[in-house]
Short mmCIF file of C-alpha atoms in Angstrom, two decimals:
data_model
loop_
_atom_site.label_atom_id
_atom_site.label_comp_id
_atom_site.label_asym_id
_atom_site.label_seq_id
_atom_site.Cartn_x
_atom_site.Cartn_y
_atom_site.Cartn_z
CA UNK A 8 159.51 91.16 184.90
CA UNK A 9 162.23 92.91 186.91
CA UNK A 10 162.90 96.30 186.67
CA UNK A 11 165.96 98.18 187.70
CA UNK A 12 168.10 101.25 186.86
CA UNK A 13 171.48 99.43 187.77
CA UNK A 14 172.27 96.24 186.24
CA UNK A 15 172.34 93.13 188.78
CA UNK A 16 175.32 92.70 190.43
CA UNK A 17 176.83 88.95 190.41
CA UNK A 18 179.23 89.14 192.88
CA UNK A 19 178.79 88.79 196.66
CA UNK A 20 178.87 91.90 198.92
CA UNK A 21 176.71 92.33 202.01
CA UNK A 22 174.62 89.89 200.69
CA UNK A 23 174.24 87.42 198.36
CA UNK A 24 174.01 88.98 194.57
CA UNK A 25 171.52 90.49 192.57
CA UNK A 26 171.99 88.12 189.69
CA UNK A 27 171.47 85.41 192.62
CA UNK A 28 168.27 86.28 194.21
CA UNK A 29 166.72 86.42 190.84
CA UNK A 30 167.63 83.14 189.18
CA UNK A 31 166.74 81.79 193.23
CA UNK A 32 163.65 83.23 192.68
CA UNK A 33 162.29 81.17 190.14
CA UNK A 34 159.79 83.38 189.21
CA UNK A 35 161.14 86.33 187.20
CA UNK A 36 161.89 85.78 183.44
CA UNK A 37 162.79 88.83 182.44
CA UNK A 38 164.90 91.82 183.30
CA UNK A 39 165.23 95.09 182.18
CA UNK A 40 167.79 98.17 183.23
CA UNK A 41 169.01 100.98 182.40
CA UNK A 42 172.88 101.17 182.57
CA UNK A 43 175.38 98.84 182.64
CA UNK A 44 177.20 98.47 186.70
CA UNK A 45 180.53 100.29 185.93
CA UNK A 46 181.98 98.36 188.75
CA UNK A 47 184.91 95.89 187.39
CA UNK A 48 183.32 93.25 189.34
CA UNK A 49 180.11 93.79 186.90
CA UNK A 50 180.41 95.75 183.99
CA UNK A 51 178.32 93.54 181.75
CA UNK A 52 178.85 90.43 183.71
CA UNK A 53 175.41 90.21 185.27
CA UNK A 54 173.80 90.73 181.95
CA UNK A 55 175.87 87.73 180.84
CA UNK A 56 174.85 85.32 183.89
CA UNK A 57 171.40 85.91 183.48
CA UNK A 58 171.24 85.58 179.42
CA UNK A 59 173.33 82.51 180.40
CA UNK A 60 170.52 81.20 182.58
CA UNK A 61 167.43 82.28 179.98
CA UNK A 62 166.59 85.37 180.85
CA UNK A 63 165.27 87.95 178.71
CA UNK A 64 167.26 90.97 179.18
CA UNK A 65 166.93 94.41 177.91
CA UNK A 66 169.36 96.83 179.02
CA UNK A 67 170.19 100.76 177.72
CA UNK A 68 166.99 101.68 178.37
CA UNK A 69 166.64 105.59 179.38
CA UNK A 70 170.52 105.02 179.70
CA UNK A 71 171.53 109.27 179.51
CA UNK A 72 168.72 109.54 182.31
CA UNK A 73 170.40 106.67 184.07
CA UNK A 74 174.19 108.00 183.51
CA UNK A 75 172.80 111.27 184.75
CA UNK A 76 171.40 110.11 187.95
CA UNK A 77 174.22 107.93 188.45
CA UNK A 78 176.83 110.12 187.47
CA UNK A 79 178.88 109.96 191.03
CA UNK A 80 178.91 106.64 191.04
CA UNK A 81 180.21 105.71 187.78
CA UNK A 82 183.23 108.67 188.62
CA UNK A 83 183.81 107.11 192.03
CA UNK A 84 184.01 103.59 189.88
CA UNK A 85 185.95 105.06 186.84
CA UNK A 86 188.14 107.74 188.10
CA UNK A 87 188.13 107.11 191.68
CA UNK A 88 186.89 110.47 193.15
CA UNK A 89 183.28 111.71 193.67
CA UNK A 90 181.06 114.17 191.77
CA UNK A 91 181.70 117.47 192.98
CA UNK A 92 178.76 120.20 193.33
CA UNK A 93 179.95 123.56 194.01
CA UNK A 94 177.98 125.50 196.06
CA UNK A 95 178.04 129.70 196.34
CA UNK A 96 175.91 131.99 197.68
CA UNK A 97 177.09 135.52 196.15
CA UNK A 98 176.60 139.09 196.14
CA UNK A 99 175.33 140.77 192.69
CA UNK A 100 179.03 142.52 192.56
CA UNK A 101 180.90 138.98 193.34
CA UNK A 102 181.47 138.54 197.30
CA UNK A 103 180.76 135.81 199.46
CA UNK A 104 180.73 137.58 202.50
CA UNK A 105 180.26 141.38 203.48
CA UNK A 106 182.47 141.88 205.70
CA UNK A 107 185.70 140.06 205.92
CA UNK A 108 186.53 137.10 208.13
CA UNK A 109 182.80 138.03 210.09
CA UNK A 110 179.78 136.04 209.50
CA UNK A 111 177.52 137.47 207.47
CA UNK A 112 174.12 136.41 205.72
CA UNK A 113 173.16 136.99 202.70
CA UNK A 114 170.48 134.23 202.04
CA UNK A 115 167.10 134.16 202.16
CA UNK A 116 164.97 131.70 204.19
CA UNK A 117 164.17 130.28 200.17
CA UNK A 118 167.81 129.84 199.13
CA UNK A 119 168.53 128.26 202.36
CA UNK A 120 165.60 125.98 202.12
CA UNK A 121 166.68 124.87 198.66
CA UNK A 122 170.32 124.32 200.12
CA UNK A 123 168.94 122.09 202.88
CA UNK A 124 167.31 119.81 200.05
CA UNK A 125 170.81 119.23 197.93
CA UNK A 126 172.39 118.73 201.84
CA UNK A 127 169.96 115.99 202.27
CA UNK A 128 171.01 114.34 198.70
CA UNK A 129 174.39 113.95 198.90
CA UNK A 130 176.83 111.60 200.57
CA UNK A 131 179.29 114.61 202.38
CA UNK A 132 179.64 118.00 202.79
CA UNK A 133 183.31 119.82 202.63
CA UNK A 134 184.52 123.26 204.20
CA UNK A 135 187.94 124.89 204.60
CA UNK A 136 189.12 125.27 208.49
CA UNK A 137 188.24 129.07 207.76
CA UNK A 138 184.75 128.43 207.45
CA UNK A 139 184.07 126.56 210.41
CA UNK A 140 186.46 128.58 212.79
CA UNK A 141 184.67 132.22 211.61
CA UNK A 142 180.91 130.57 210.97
CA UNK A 143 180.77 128.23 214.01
CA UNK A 144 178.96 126.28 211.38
CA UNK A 145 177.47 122.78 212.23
CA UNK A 146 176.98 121.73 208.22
CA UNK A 147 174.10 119.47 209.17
CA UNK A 148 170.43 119.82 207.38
CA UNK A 149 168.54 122.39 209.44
CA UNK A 150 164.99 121.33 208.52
CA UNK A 151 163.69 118.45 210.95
CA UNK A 152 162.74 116.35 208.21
CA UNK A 153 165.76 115.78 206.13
CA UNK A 154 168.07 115.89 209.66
CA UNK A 155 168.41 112.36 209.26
CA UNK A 156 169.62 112.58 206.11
CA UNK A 157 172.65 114.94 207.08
CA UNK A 158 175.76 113.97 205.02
CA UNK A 159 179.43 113.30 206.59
CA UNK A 160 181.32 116.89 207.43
CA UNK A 161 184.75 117.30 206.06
CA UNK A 162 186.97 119.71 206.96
CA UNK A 163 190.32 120.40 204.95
CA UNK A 164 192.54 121.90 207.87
CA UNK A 165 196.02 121.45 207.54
CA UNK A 166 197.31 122.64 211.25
CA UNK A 167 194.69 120.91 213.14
CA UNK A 168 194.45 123.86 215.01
CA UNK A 169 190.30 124.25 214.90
CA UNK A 170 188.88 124.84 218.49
CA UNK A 171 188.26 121.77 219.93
CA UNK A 172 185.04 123.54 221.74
CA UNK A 173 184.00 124.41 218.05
CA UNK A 174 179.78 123.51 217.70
CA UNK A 175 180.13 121.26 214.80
CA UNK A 176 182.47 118.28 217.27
CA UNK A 177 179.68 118.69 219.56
CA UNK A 178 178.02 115.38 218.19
CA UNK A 179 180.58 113.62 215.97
CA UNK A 180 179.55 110.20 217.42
CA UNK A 181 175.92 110.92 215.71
CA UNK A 182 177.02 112.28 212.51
CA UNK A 183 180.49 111.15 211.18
CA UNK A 184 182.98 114.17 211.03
CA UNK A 185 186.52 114.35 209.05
CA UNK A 186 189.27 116.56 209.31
CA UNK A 187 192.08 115.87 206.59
CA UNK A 188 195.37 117.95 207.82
CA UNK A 189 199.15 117.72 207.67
CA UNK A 190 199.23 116.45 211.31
CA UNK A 191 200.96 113.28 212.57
CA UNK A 192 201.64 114.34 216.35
CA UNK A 193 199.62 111.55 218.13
CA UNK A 194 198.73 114.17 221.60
CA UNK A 195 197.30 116.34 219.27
CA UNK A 196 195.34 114.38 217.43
CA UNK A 197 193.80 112.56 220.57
CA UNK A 198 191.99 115.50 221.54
CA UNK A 199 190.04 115.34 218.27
CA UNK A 200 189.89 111.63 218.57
CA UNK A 201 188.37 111.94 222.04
CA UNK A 202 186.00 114.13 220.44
CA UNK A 203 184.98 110.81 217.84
CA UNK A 204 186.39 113.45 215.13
CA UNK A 205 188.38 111.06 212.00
CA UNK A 206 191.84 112.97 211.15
CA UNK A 207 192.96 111.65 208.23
CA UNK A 208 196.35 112.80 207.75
CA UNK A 209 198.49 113.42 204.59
CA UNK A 210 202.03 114.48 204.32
CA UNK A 211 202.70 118.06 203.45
CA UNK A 212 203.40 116.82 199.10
CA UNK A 213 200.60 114.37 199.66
CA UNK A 214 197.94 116.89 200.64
CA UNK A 215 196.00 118.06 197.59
CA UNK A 216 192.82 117.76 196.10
CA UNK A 217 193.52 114.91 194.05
CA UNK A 218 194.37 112.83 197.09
CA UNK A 219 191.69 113.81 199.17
CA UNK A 220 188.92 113.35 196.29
CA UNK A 221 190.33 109.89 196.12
CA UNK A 222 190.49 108.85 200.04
CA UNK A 223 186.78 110.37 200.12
CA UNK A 224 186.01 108.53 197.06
CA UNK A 225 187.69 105.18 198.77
CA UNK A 226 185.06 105.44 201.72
CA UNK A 227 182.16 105.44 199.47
CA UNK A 228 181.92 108.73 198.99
CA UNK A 229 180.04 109.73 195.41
CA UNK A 230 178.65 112.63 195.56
CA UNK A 231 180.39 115.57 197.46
CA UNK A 232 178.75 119.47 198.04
CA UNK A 233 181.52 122.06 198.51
CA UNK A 234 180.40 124.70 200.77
CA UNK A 235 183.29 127.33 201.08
CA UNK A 236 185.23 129.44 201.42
CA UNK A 237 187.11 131.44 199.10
CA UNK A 238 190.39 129.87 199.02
CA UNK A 239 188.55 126.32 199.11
CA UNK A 240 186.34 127.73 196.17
CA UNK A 241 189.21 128.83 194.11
CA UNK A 242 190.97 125.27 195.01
CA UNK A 243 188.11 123.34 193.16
#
């Protein structure tokens, strides 16, 4: 018996598919899943093929666990765009910040901890230009063990004016960085290229959340954490 929380795919992606490698196998007889692949290319055909081929298949199992667990990826396969976690750290009398445009903290190591761990578990990570150009932020996981696991950066800066000496393009070849502006002016956006920084550019009608969502959710993007700040809050 073959377990699996996705049903088997049947067509050919990176490799040869699911469905495939188990009727190849010639030793599994049965199958059993959770939720049926939402991807056109699937959606109930692997549970077909295999049925087709004698299999025992049981599928639905656990399925509002599985849609819950998979719940970016069936939006990034149903309505094109990610699943989008907004993320606030706030006063008890409703600010963000202290003081304004200044960095200030007002996490504890705790909350930060517990921010590192949904960092780690998603696929990117998405600021306004504000953010990075008053925190200096670098938006990767700060603990050593989940560094590995840092998501993509995304920054939604229209002018494409961020310093280019800014920490976070200090290591863009290491972990993928993308800017999404307004800007088409091919000097300026070398120095960013130079930098191994993607600019994704929109026109100025073009650029809105609903575009974005979907480009992100074009590059395989299911499951996005918006970090700030205000106006990218109130955006969302």
């Amino acid at each position: 018996s073959l377990y699996s929380t996705l049903e088997p795919c049947c067509h050919v992606g990176r490799d040869e598919s699911c469905v495939s490698k188990i009727l190849n196998s010639k030793k599994i007889n049965r199958v059993v899943f959770s939720l049926r692949d939402p991807d056109s290319r699937v959606n109930g055909k692997g549970q077909k093929k295999l049925l087709k081929n004698n299999i025992d298949v049981k599928s639905n199992v656990l399925k509002e666990l599985g849609s819950n667990f998979y719940q970016g990826y069936i939006l990034n396969r149903t309505q094109r765009r990610p699943k989008v976690i907004l993320k606030l750290a706030m006063t008890i009398d409703g600010y963000i910040s202290t003081k304004k445009n200044k960095k200030t903290k007002i996490t504890n190591s705790l909350s930060d901890s517990f921010s590192d761990s949904i960092r780690s578990e998603v696929d990117a990570i998405l600021v306004g230009s504000k953010t990075v150009k008053i925190d200096n932020c670098i938006l990767k996981c700060k603990s050593s063990s989940f560094l590995k696991n840092s998501p993509i950066r995304v920054i939604l800066n229209k002018k494409l004016d961020i310093n280019i000496n800014s920490k976070i393009f200090l290591d863009c070849e290491k972990y993928r960085t993308i800017i999404f502006s307004n800007v088409f002016d091919k000097k300026k956006l070398k120095k960013y290229k130079d930098k191994k920084v993607e600019v994704i550019s929109f026109s100025k009608n073009s650029f809105n959340l609903r575009n974005i969502l979907k480009k992100l959710s074009s590059l395989g993007i299911t499951n996005l954490l918006v970090e700030g700040g205000g106006e990218t809050f109130c955006s969302f």
